[in-house]
Amino acid sequence: MVVGVRAAGPADLVAAREQMALSLGWHIVLACLGVGLPALTAFAEWRAIRTGQPVYLALAHRWAKAMGVLFAVGAVSGTILSFEMGLLWPGLMGTYGQVIGLPFALEGFAFFIEAIFVGIYLYGWDRLPRRVHLLTAVPIVVSGVASAFFVVSANAWMNQPRGFRLVDGGVTGVRPWAAMFNPATAPQTIHMILAAFMVTGFLTASVYAVGMLRGGRDRYHRLGFLIPFTAAAVLTPLQIAAGDYAARFLAHYQPTKLAAIEGVFNTGSHVPLHVGGVVRDGQLRYAIEIPDGLSLLVGYRPSTVITGLDRVPVADRPPVTPVHLAFDLMVGVGFGLLLLGAWLLLAWWRRRDLPRPALFLRLAVLAGAGSVAALEAGWVVTEVGRQPWVVYGYLRTADAVNPAPGLTAGLVLVAATYVVLTVASVHVLRRLAHAGQDAAGPLAAPQEAAPPQAAPQETVP
Amino acid sequence: MTAAQLMLAVLWIGLTLYALLAGADFGAGFWDLLAGGTARGRPQRHLIEEVIGPVWEANHVWLIFVLVLLWTGFPPVFAAVMSTLYLPLTLAALGIIARGAAFAFRKASDVLWQQRLFGAAFALSSVVTPYFLGTVAGAVASGRVPPGLAAGNLIRSWCNPTSVLGGVLAVGTCAYLAAMYLCHDARRLGRPDLAAAYRRRALVTGLAVGVLALAGIAVLHADAPALSGNLVHRALPLVIGSGLAGAASLALLVARRYLLVRATAALAVTAILWGWAVAQYPYMLPPGTPYTEVAATPAVLAAVLVVTGAGAVILLPSLAWLLILFQRQPAPGRHDVV
Ligand code: HDD
Ligand code: HEM
Ligand code: HEM
């Protein structure tokens, strides 16, 4: 509607972006666990019912508790994001809020279902027959995946805005379903949902890998490692294929982003694939070059023409170095995880056992952090690679930001809050993990019934 | 009824449910704050955890629902409110983080000083958050949020008599709702002593909120004359209804009819929220922005309303199941037995 009289300073714009990146980068890890852990938990509970072995139920109960705590933290961090969409980017929401509203509304319902059934699942642990209880996990899994789909389709719209017309700065003729199912929705949602399961699998497995390195070699630890690790390792090749699809998509729909990803400044054929390197004086330097690589990957022929950054004005180019390096990090981790999975496969095929060298478990510990690094790097590629646009081709980030002064102070406050939140979350999860194998022990997820008057132990701070 | 009007109604239903359900949760945090020292307060804190644990997340999704419907249905209003009231809303958001996280962590930790720390964060933010949300309501109601991006006064828009009234009323109402809900739960869980304590508190806070609301009429008369004019004309039936329901609630509390009082107290809060809506209609940002000027295009409104209707069909039975399950005791000895 009316454009404000104030204008945001450059420092405030940077602060707003950093606050958004911090909050999203934080939330997305929790969101991945929110999508993946319910499936893992339900799988363990299903095995418990099938085999009658208590070890599966103990694992399921432990994961369920972690899920409860993580869900609570994920919910608050997500709520903050809904605020921030307006607090930081009123210029985006005031004009385009109605275009991307539908997936967010659908997401709201998915959350609601998820929150209700997480409550039922945890509170009902002792109150429902086992099989009925297992069934209550199904809506959690479905709505978790659905919410990831919905919210990423909103993000995809920012990359491929569709389903509206712009008349005098106002939006008309909105077709909300067309906006939601825009061309970027398929590549992004597939890649993201796979990432969520991979991150959950590798992170969970890394906790048990630590335990095994410390000497815990019982069935509880082995299964706690093998179930999530195998799931994630199986998904890794699929994820690489999905990433390839996403990159090929960019070649046709967002060539500027692909050019930034690969550091391609000049349009032409026979474009090499660049690994590493930084931008100096308008060219990518110190990179390892694979001749014709990019042209081959995009069009299967060395003569394939790749659009370079020279096709857009300098003011419309994203920063190349961070996008390029983030992409290399993501791809590097992706292939590293593939190799690690192959190692397990090989050992299992030969001896029906984990690889013997302790190196395998050490690498498996790293795989947890690595998958999170790939996740964050992927988002840097997507978001920074879209700059300077917030809505690709329609709205610049600088025009979307809240013109009120003082956003920098807000960033400091929010950053401090997230530091505290991170420390507290990690600490509480470690306590949950170390509380012994008796999962019905004294520590409880917020949705559970309180343990019978467990008096806390006194310790000196 | 037009699609935009329907959307307004759905939005307001969401806000009402947020006030009633999450409001009680905030209030529980208020009583947690006042529960006393570690040993003396333990039974009360235990009751509070037991009662809000399984449902609090579901209760708080209503806020997200309201935010999303607002930015989808009336995007310029969302942009104006969020940008001008950036300060109280950031503080409320921080309160929401602290509250949700600390509540989860307190339950999952078994060391006393940590429980104390998380408990204090939970309790303090339970009071601070509704206060700031109340000031936001006051800012909008008194016409201090103009359309446009950060076009209003960044401080005075929420530091003014109506906003302070809104904030204090919000905290008081939350405390009252929680005390009143907890009476029944304490009795159900076999703690008649706590039920009696909460009955006393519900009576005191209920009276205090009533007196405050009456005094508030004078504040609004001086500070937000347009709103108060409509409150005593167009919205008068709702205002009177709220007063009657409030008085009935106090009487029922005296008579220890703890289940029935839930209905009348909810009615009192609902009536006053809808009284505000009626008094302000058709303006979303008084004095000059009617909802018709800021509503999304009909296709968007239709799509979201259809989705909302379909969602409700799945949601309401699930919610009912959660609430019913939650009133049930655990089957003894079924821990981790297949
Ligand atoms: C476990 C995490 C993970 C792994 C191993 C990979 N990715 Fe990825 N990638 C993501 C996690 C991710 C992500 C965080 O989920 C992103 C951000 C936005 C999105 O949709 O997915 C992403 C974005 C993203 C994009 C940008 C999409 C866009 O902006 O539209 C491309 C081109 C790739 N990826 C390509 C790859 C390739 C070629 C990989 C091969 C190894 C790969 N990714 C592995
Ligand atoms: C559906 C999900 C998402 C939406 C709707 C969204 C939206 C936004 C918006 C509105 C901005 C600010 C404008 C801009 O700088 O372009 C932004 C920036 C950013 N977001 Fe996202 N985002 C999403 C997911 C994520 C995730 C999961 C991450 C995780 C790391 C992320 C990382 C960033 C970064 C790094 C920036 C700053 C870009 C820059 O300043 O150059 N985003 N996002
Ligand atoms: C790629 C990006 C995102 C994904 C995959 C994602 C997914 C999820 C998931 C699965 C949850 C459930 C909580 C949990 O299980 O931990 C959640 C919570 C939430 N997310 Fe996100 N989210 C993303 C980005 C965003 C963005 C950009 C917003 C804001 C506009 C947002 C808003 C929320 C809200 C409000 C909640 C709390 C819901 C509740 O109380 O259950 N999310 N998110």
Short mmCIF file of N, CA and C in Angstrom, two decimals, chain A residues 1-2 4 6 48 57 61 71-73 75-76 79-80 82-83 86-87 90-91 93-94 97-98 101-102 104-106 109 112-113 116-117 119-120 123 125-128 136 174 176 402-407 410 413 417 421 424-425 427-428 431 440 443-448 450-451 453 456-459 461, chain B residues 42 46 50 53-54 56-58 61-65 67-68 71-72 75-76 78-79 82-83 86 89-90 93-94 96-97 100-101 104-105 107-115 148-150 152 154 294 296-297 299-300 303 307-308 311-312 314-315 318-319 321-322 325-326 328-331 334-336 338:
data_model
loop_
_atom_site.label_atom_id
_atom_site.label_comp_id
_atom_site.label_asym_id
_atom_site.label_seq_id
_atom_site.Cartn_x
_atom_site.Cartn_y
_atom_site.Cartn_z
N MET A 1 0.84 -1.21 0.00
CA MET A 1 0.00 0.00 0.00
C MET A 1 0.87 1.24 0.00
N VAL A 2 0.82 1.96 1.10
CA VAL A 2 1.59 3.18 1.20
C VAL A 2 3.04 2.83 1.49
N GLY A 4 6.51 3.61 3.18
CA GLY A 4 6.92 4.38 4.35
C GLY A 4 7.82 5.54 3.97
N ARG A 6 10.35 6.50 5.95
CA ARG A 6 11.70 6.22 6.40
C ARG A 6 12.41 5.34 5.38
N ALA A 48 10.17 -53.21 17.57
CA ALA A 48 9.93 -53.74 18.91
C ALA A 48 8.70 -54.63 18.92
N LEU A 57 12.46 -51.11 21.92
CA LEU A 57 11.55 -50.20 22.61
C LEU A 57 12.32 -49.17 23.42
N HIS A 61 11.94 -45.26 22.92
CA HIS A 61 11.55 -44.35 24.00
C HIS A 61 12.55 -43.21 24.14
N PHE A 71 11.12 -30.92 19.56
CA PHE A 71 9.92 -30.35 18.98
C PHE A 71 9.55 -29.05 19.66
N ALA A 72 9.68 -29.03 20.99
CA ALA A 72 9.34 -27.81 21.72
C ALA A 72 10.26 -26.67 21.28
N VAL A 73 11.55 -26.95 21.15
CA VAL A 73 12.49 -25.90 20.77
C VAL A 73 12.26 -25.50 19.30
N ALA A 75 9.48 -25.60 17.75
CA ALA A 75 8.25 -24.82 17.67
C ALA A 75 8.50 -23.37 18.04
N VAL A 76 9.26 -23.12 19.11
CA VAL A 76 9.48 -21.72 19.45
C VAL A 76 10.35 -21.04 18.39
N THR A 79 8.14 -20.16 15.60
CA THR A 79 7.24 -19.04 15.90
C THR A 79 7.97 -17.71 15.70
N ILE A 80 9.22 -17.67 16.15
CA ILE A 80 10.01 -16.45 15.99
C ILE A 80 10.13 -16.10 14.51
N SER A 82 7.99 -16.66 12.15
CA SER A 82 6.76 -16.02 11.68
C SER A 82 6.75 -14.55 12.06
N PHE A 83 7.22 -14.24 13.26
CA PHE A 83 7.33 -12.83 13.66
C PHE A 83 8.31 -12.10 12.74
N GLY A 86 7.56 -10.48 9.41
CA GLY A 86 6.98 -9.15 9.44
C GLY A 86 7.88 -8.11 10.07
N LEU A 87 8.58 -8.49 11.14
CA LEU A 87 9.42 -7.52 11.83
C LEU A 87 10.56 -7.06 10.93
N PRO A 90 8.75 -6.33 6.26
CA PRO A 90 7.36 -5.91 6.01
C PRO A 90 7.13 -5.52 4.56
N GLY A 91 8.19 -5.08 3.88
CA GLY A 91 8.02 -4.71 2.47
C GLY A 91 7.71 -5.93 1.60
N MET A 93 6.19 -8.80 2.94
CA MET A 93 4.91 -9.37 3.36
C MET A 93 3.74 -8.47 3.01
N GLY A 94 3.94 -7.14 3.10
CA GLY A 94 2.85 -6.22 2.82
C GLY A 94 2.37 -6.34 1.38
N GLY A 97 2.53 -10.99 0.78
CA GLY A 97 2.05 -11.91 1.82
C GLY A 97 0.91 -12.77 1.32
N GLN A 98 0.01 -12.17 0.54
CA GLN A 98 -1.13 -12.96 0.09
C GLN A 98 -0.76 -13.98 -0.97
N GLY A 101 0.77 -16.83 1.01
CA GLY A 101 0.03 -17.16 2.23
C GLY A 101 -0.47 -18.59 2.25
N LEU A 102 -0.89 -19.10 1.09
CA LEU A 102 -1.52 -20.42 1.07
C LEU A 102 -0.61 -21.52 1.61
N PHE A 104 1.82 -21.27 3.60
CA PHE A 104 2.04 -21.05 5.03
C PHE A 104 0.80 -21.43 5.84
N ALA A 105 -0.38 -21.18 5.28
CA ALA A 105 -1.60 -21.58 5.98
C ALA A 105 -1.67 -23.10 6.07
N LEU A 106 -1.34 -23.76 4.96
CA LEU A 106 -1.33 -25.23 4.98
C LEU A 106 -0.30 -25.73 5.98
N PHE A 109 -1.55 -25.78 9.45
CA PHE A 109 -2.34 -26.97 9.81
C PHE A 109 -1.44 -28.18 10.03
N PHE A 112 -0.04 -27.98 13.38
CA PHE A 112 -1.05 -28.22 14.39
C PHE A 112 -1.23 -29.72 14.59
N ILE A 113 -1.39 -30.42 13.47
CA ILE A 113 -1.55 -31.87 13.55
C ILE A 113 -0.32 -32.48 14.22
N ILE A 116 -0.28 -31.79 17.97
CA ILE A 116 -1.29 -32.58 18.68
C ILE A 116 -0.81 -34.03 18.82
N PHE A 117 -0.31 -34.60 17.71
CA PHE A 117 0.05 -36.00 17.78
C PHE A 117 1.37 -36.23 18.51
N GLY A 119 2.01 -34.63 21.17
CA GLY A 119 1.44 -34.68 22.52
C GLY A 119 0.84 -36.05 22.80
N ILE A 120 0.03 -36.54 21.86
CA ILE A 120 -0.62 -37.84 22.06
C ILE A 120 0.42 -38.95 22.16
N TYR A 123 2.51 -38.47 25.52
CA TYR A 123 1.69 -38.63 26.72
C TYR A 123 1.05 -40.01 26.72
N TRP A 125 2.32 -42.82 25.79
CA TRP A 125 3.29 -43.93 25.79
C TRP A 125 2.82 -45.10 26.68
N ASP A 126 2.33 -44.78 27.88
CA ASP A 126 1.85 -45.84 28.78
C ASP A 126 0.34 -45.94 28.80
N ARG A 127 -0.31 -45.09 28.04
CA ARG A 127 -1.76 -45.01 28.19
C ARG A 127 -2.51 -45.65 27.04
N LEU A 128 -1.80 -45.98 25.97
CA LEU A 128 -2.46 -46.56 24.80
C LEU A 128 -1.90 -47.94 24.54
N THR A 136 -0.30 -43.74 16.14
CA THR A 136 -0.35 -42.29 16.36
C THR A 136 0.92 -41.61 15.87
N VAL A 174 -4.18 -12.80 -8.32
CA VAL A 174 -3.37 -13.82 -7.65
C VAL A 174 -3.98 -15.21 -7.87
N PRO A 176 -3.21 -18.49 -6.11
CA PRO A 176 -2.36 -19.02 -5.04
C PRO A 176 -1.81 -20.42 -5.32
N ASN A 402 12.48 -3.66 6.91
CA ASN A 402 11.78 -2.73 7.80
C ASN A 402 12.59 -1.44 7.92
N PRO A 403 11.98 -0.27 7.59
CA PRO A 403 12.74 0.98 7.65
C PRO A 403 12.94 1.52 9.06
N ALA A 404 12.39 0.87 10.07
CA ALA A 404 12.56 1.39 11.43
C ALA A 404 14.03 1.33 11.83
N PRO A 405 14.52 2.32 12.60
CA PRO A 405 15.92 2.27 13.04
C PRO A 405 16.10 1.23 14.14
N GLY A 406 17.33 0.81 14.35
CA GLY A 406 17.59 -0.04 15.52
C GLY A 406 17.57 -1.52 15.25
N LEU A 407 17.54 -1.92 13.97
CA LEU A 407 17.54 -3.35 13.70
C LEU A 407 18.83 -4.01 14.19
N GLY A 410 18.49 -5.16 17.60
CA GLY A 410 17.68 -6.39 17.59
C GLY A 410 18.52 -7.60 17.27
N LEU A 413 20.55 -8.72 20.29
CA LEU A 413 19.68 -9.36 21.27
C LEU A 413 19.32 -10.78 20.84
N THR A 417 20.34 -14.45 22.43
CA THR A 417 19.32 -15.43 22.80
C THR A 417 19.63 -16.79 22.19
N LEU A 421 20.27 -20.36 23.91
CA LEU A 421 19.38 -21.45 23.54
C LEU A 421 20.17 -22.66 23.05
N ALA A 424 21.91 -24.34 26.06
CA ALA A 424 20.95 -25.06 26.89
C ALA A 424 20.43 -26.31 26.18
N SER A 425 20.15 -26.21 24.88
CA SER A 425 19.61 -27.38 24.17
C SER A 425 20.62 -28.51 24.17
N HIS A 427 23.08 -29.02 26.14
CA HIS A 427 23.27 -29.54 27.48
C HIS A 427 22.13 -30.50 27.86
N VAL A 428 20.91 -30.09 27.62
CA VAL A 428 19.78 -30.93 28.02
C VAL A 428 19.76 -32.23 27.23
N ARG A 431 22.25 -34.60 28.61
CA ARG A 431 21.77 -35.24 29.83
C ARG A 431 20.79 -36.35 29.50
N ALA A 440 12.82 -45.06 30.83
CA ALA A 440 11.70 -44.58 31.63
C ALA A 440 12.21 -43.84 32.86
N LEU A 443 14.18 -38.34 33.66
CA LEU A 443 14.08 -37.16 32.80
C LEU A 443 12.92 -37.31 31.83
N ALA A 444 12.23 -36.22 31.60
CA ALA A 444 11.01 -36.32 30.80
C ALA A 444 10.97 -35.24 29.74
N ALA A 445 10.36 -35.56 28.61
CA ALA A 445 10.04 -34.55 27.61
C ALA A 445 8.86 -33.74 28.12
N PRO A 446 8.72 -32.50 27.65
CA PRO A 446 7.68 -31.64 28.23
C PRO A 446 6.27 -32.19 28.07
N GLN A 447 6.04 -32.99 27.01
CA GLN A 447 4.68 -33.45 26.78
C GLN A 447 4.33 -34.67 27.61
N GLU A 448 5.35 -35.31 28.23
CA GLU A 448 5.09 -36.52 28.98
C GLU A 448 4.46 -36.21 30.32
N ALA A 450 4.58 -36.13 34.18
CA ALA A 450 5.74 -35.93 35.02
C ALA A 450 6.07 -37.23 35.72
N PRO A 451 7.35 -37.52 35.88
CA PRO A 451 7.72 -38.71 36.63
C PRO A 451 7.25 -38.55 38.06
N GLN A 453 6.99 -37.57 41.20
CA GLN A 453 7.63 -36.72 42.22
C GLN A 453 9.12 -36.94 42.35
N PRO A 456 14.74 -33.53 42.67
CA PRO A 456 16.01 -33.32 42.00
C PRO A 456 17.17 -33.52 42.96
N GLN A 457 18.29 -33.94 42.41
CA GLN A 457 19.45 -34.10 43.27
C GLN A 457 20.12 -32.75 43.45
N GLU A 458 20.59 -32.49 44.64
CA GLU A 458 21.28 -31.23 44.91
C GLU A 458 22.69 -31.29 44.35
N THR A 459 23.08 -30.26 43.64
CA THR A 459 24.51 -30.18 43.31
C THR A 459 24.91 -28.72 43.45
N PRO A 461 26.36 -25.42 42.05
CA PRO A 461 26.49 -24.89 40.69
C PRO A 461 27.96 -24.73 40.28
N ARG B 42 7.16 -26.86 45.21
CA ARG B 42 7.25 -28.01 44.32
C ARG B 42 5.90 -28.61 43.93
N HIS B 46 4.68 -28.82 40.14
CA HIS B 46 4.42 -30.15 39.59
C HIS B 46 3.04 -30.18 38.94
N GLU B 50 2.24 -30.80 35.00
CA GLU B 50 1.36 -31.92 34.67
C GLU B 50 0.20 -31.44 33.80
N GLY B 53 1.75 -29.49 30.26
CA GLY B 53 2.74 -30.18 29.46
C GLY B 53 2.27 -30.68 28.11
N PRO B 54 1.31 -31.59 28.07
CA PRO B 54 0.97 -32.20 26.79
C PRO B 54 0.27 -31.26 25.83
N TRP B 56 0.53 -27.65 25.73
CA TRP B 56 0.89 -26.25 25.53
C TRP B 56 1.29 -25.95 24.10
N GLU B 57 1.93 -26.92 23.42
CA GLU B 57 2.34 -26.63 22.06
C GLU B 57 1.14 -26.42 21.16
N ALA B 58 0.17 -27.32 21.31
CA ALA B 58 -1.03 -27.18 20.51
C ALA B 58 -1.68 -25.83 20.80
N VAL B 61 0.05 -22.95 18.87
CA VAL B 61 -0.01 -22.88 17.41
C VAL B 61 -1.08 -21.88 16.97
N TRP B 62 -2.04 -21.59 17.85
CA TRP B 62 -3.06 -20.60 17.48
C TRP B 62 -2.45 -19.27 17.12
N LEU B 63 -1.36 -18.91 17.76
CA LEU B 63 -0.73 -17.62 17.46
C LEU B 63 -0.18 -17.62 16.04
N ILE B 64 0.47 -18.74 15.68
CA ILE B 64 1.02 -18.85 14.33
C ILE B 64 -0.11 -18.77 13.31
N PHE B 65 -1.18 -19.46 13.64
CA PHE B 65 -2.37 -19.46 12.80
C PHE B 65 -2.86 -18.02 12.57
N LEU B 67 -1.15 -15.18 12.94
CA LEU B 67 -0.16 -14.40 12.18
C LEU B 67 -0.27 -14.72 10.69
N VAL B 68 -0.34 -16.02 10.37
CA VAL B 68 -0.37 -16.42 8.97
C VAL B 68 -1.65 -15.93 8.29
N TRP B 71 -1.27 -12.17 7.61
CA TRP B 71 -0.45 -11.73 6.49
C TRP B 71 -1.00 -12.21 5.16
N THR B 72 -1.77 -13.31 5.19
CA THR B 72 -2.37 -13.77 3.95
C THR B 72 -3.62 -12.97 3.61
N PRO B 75 -2.55 -8.38 4.12
CA PRO B 75 -1.10 -8.18 4.19
C PRO B 75 -0.65 -6.78 4.63
N PRO B 76 -1.27 -5.69 4.15
CA PRO B 76 -0.76 -4.37 4.58
C PRO B 76 -0.92 -4.15 6.09
N PHE B 78 -0.68 -6.51 8.42
CA PHE B 78 0.44 -7.24 9.02
C PHE B 78 1.72 -6.42 8.92
N ALA B 79 1.99 -5.87 7.73
CA ALA B 79 3.23 -5.11 7.53
C ALA B 79 3.25 -3.88 8.43
N MET B 82 3.55 -5.00 12.28
CA MET B 82 4.85 -5.56 12.62
C MET B 82 5.95 -4.52 12.55
N SER B 83 5.88 -3.59 11.59
CA SER B 83 6.98 -2.64 11.45
C SER B 83 6.90 -1.53 12.47
N TYR B 86 7.54 -2.86 16.14
CA TYR B 86 8.70 -3.73 16.09
C TYR B 86 9.27 -4.01 17.47
N LEU B 89 6.97 -6.22 19.84
CA LEU B 89 6.81 -7.54 19.24
C LEU B 89 8.11 -8.34 19.29
N THR B 90 9.25 -7.65 19.15
CA THR B 90 10.51 -8.37 19.31
C THR B 90 10.63 -8.87 20.74
N ALA B 93 8.48 -11.78 21.20
CA ALA B 93 9.05 -12.96 20.53
C ALA B 93 10.16 -13.57 21.38
N LEU B 94 11.00 -12.72 21.95
CA LEU B 94 12.06 -13.24 22.82
C LEU B 94 11.44 -13.94 24.03
N ILE B 96 8.66 -15.48 24.04
CA ILE B 96 8.13 -16.77 23.59
C ILE B 96 9.24 -17.81 23.51
N ILE B 97 10.41 -17.38 23.02
CA ILE B 97 11.53 -18.33 22.96
C ILE B 97 11.87 -18.79 24.37
N GLY B 100 9.04 -21.10 26.00
CA GLY B 100 8.87 -22.45 25.47
C GLY B 100 10.08 -23.32 25.76
N ALA B 101 11.26 -22.75 25.52
CA ALA B 101 12.47 -23.54 25.69
C ALA B 101 12.67 -23.87 27.16
N ALA B 104 10.43 -26.63 28.43
CA ALA B 104 10.86 -27.95 27.99
C ALA B 104 12.10 -28.40 28.75
N PHE B 105 13.04 -27.49 28.93
CA PHE B 105 14.31 -27.86 29.55
C PHE B 105 14.13 -28.18 31.03
N LYS B 107 11.77 -29.55 32.55
CA LYS B 107 11.26 -30.90 32.74
C LYS B 107 12.33 -31.94 32.43
N ALA B 108 13.22 -31.59 31.49
CA ALA B 108 14.21 -32.58 31.08
C ALA B 108 15.50 -32.47 31.87
N SER B 109 15.53 -31.66 32.91
CA SER B 109 16.77 -31.58 33.68
C SER B 109 16.48 -32.01 35.11
N ASP B 110 17.50 -32.57 35.78
CA ASP B 110 17.28 -33.10 37.11
C ASP B 110 18.24 -32.49 38.14
N VAL B 111 18.86 -31.39 37.76
CA VAL B 111 19.76 -30.75 38.70
C VAL B 111 19.06 -29.50 39.22
N LEU B 112 19.11 -29.32 40.53
CA LEU B 112 18.27 -28.31 41.14
C LEU B 112 18.53 -26.90 40.60
N TRP B 113 19.82 -26.50 40.53
CA TRP B 113 20.04 -25.10 40.14
C TRP B 113 19.58 -24.86 38.71
N GLN B 114 19.69 -25.90 37.87
CA GLN B 114 19.20 -25.72 36.49
C GLN B 114 17.69 -25.63 36.46
N GLN B 115 17.06 -26.50 37.26
CA GLN B 115 15.60 -26.42 37.30
C GLN B 115 15.16 -25.04 37.75
N GLY B 148 1.28 1.62 6.22
CA GLY B 148 2.62 1.97 5.75
C GLY B 148 3.66 1.27 6.59
N LEU B 149 4.90 1.37 6.16
CA LEU B 149 5.97 0.66 6.86
C LEU B 149 6.57 1.54 7.94
N ALA B 150 6.48 1.12 9.17
CA ALA B 150 7.03 1.85 10.31
C ALA B 150 6.61 3.31 10.27
N GLY B 152 4.21 4.72 12.08
CA GLY B 152 3.77 5.24 13.37
C GLY B 152 4.96 5.58 14.25
N LEU B 154 7.52 4.95 16.96
CA LEU B 154 8.05 3.66 17.36
C LEU B 154 7.96 3.42 18.87
N VAL B 294 -7.80 -3.34 2.55
CA VAL B 294 -6.54 -4.06 2.74
C VAL B 294 -6.68 -5.57 2.52
N ALA B 296 -6.95 -9.26 0.93
CA ALA B 296 -6.31 -9.93 -0.20
C ALA B 296 -7.34 -10.13 -1.31
N THR B 297 -6.85 -10.54 -2.48
CA THR B 297 -7.75 -10.76 -3.60
C THR B 297 -8.67 -11.94 -3.30
N ALA B 299 -9.51 -14.61 -4.79
CA ALA B 299 -9.02 -15.98 -5.03
C ALA B 299 -8.22 -16.48 -3.84
N VAL B 300 -7.41 -15.58 -3.25
CA VAL B 300 -6.60 -15.98 -2.10
C VAL B 300 -7.50 -16.28 -0.91
N ALA B 303 -9.27 -19.58 -1.37
CA ALA B 303 -8.39 -20.76 -1.21
C ALA B 303 -8.08 -20.99 0.26
N VAL B 307 -9.18 -24.21 2.61
CA VAL B 307 -8.15 -24.99 3.30
C VAL B 307 -8.42 -25.01 4.81
N THR B 308 -8.83 -23.85 5.34
CA THR B 308 -9.11 -23.78 6.77
C THR B 308 -10.26 -24.70 7.15
N GLY B 311 -9.03 -28.22 6.94
CA GLY B 311 -8.10 -28.48 8.03
C GLY B 311 -8.85 -28.71 9.34
N ALA B 312 -9.89 -27.91 9.56
CA ALA B 312 -10.63 -28.02 10.82
C ALA B 312 -11.24 -29.40 10.97
N ILE B 314 -10.03 -32.21 10.13
CA ILE B 314 -9.03 -33.15 10.66
C ILE B 314 -8.62 -32.75 12.07
N LEU B 315 -8.51 -31.44 12.23
CA LEU B 315 -7.91 -30.92 13.44
C LEU B 315 -8.77 -31.14 14.68
N SER B 318 -8.81 -34.55 16.31
CA SER B 318 -7.51 -34.87 16.88
C SER B 318 -7.32 -34.15 18.21
N LEU B 319 -7.68 -32.88 18.20
CA LEU B 319 -7.54 -32.08 19.41
C LEU B 319 -8.40 -32.66 20.54
N TRP B 321 -9.29 -35.71 20.90
CA TRP B 321 -8.68 -36.95 21.39
C TRP B 321 -7.56 -36.64 22.38
N LEU B 322 -6.73 -35.66 22.02
CA LEU B 322 -5.64 -35.29 22.92
C LEU B 322 -6.19 -34.89 24.29
N LEU B 325 -7.62 -37.96 26.16
CA LEU B 325 -6.54 -38.85 26.59
C LEU B 325 -5.85 -38.28 27.82
N PHE B 326 -5.74 -36.98 27.80
CA PHE B 326 -4.98 -36.29 28.78
C PHE B 326 -5.66 -36.34 30.15
N ARG B 328 -6.86 -38.98 31.27
CA ARG B 328 -6.82 -40.38 31.70
C ARG B 328 -5.54 -40.66 32.48
N GLN B 329 -5.61 -41.55 33.41
CA GLN B 329 -4.41 -41.92 34.17
C GLN B 329 -3.63 -43.01 33.45
N PRO B 330 -2.32 -43.13 33.74
CA PRO B 330 -1.55 -44.17 33.04
C PRO B 330 -1.98 -45.56 33.49
N ALA B 331 -1.88 -46.51 32.55
CA ALA B 331 -2.10 -47.90 32.92
C ALA B 331 -0.91 -48.33 33.75
N ARG B 334 2.82 -50.51 32.64
CA ARG B 334 2.98 -50.78 31.23
C ARG B 334 4.25 -50.14 30.66
N HIS B 335 5.09 -49.66 31.54
CA HIS B 335 6.33 -49.04 31.08
C HIS B 335 7.17 -50.00 30.27
N ASP B 336 7.40 -49.68 29.01
CA ASP B 336 8.36 -50.41 28.19
C ASP B 336 8.14 -51.92 28.18
N VAL B 338 6.40 -54.75 25.90
CA VAL B 338 5.81 -54.84 24.56
C VAL B 338 4.46 -55.53 24.67
#
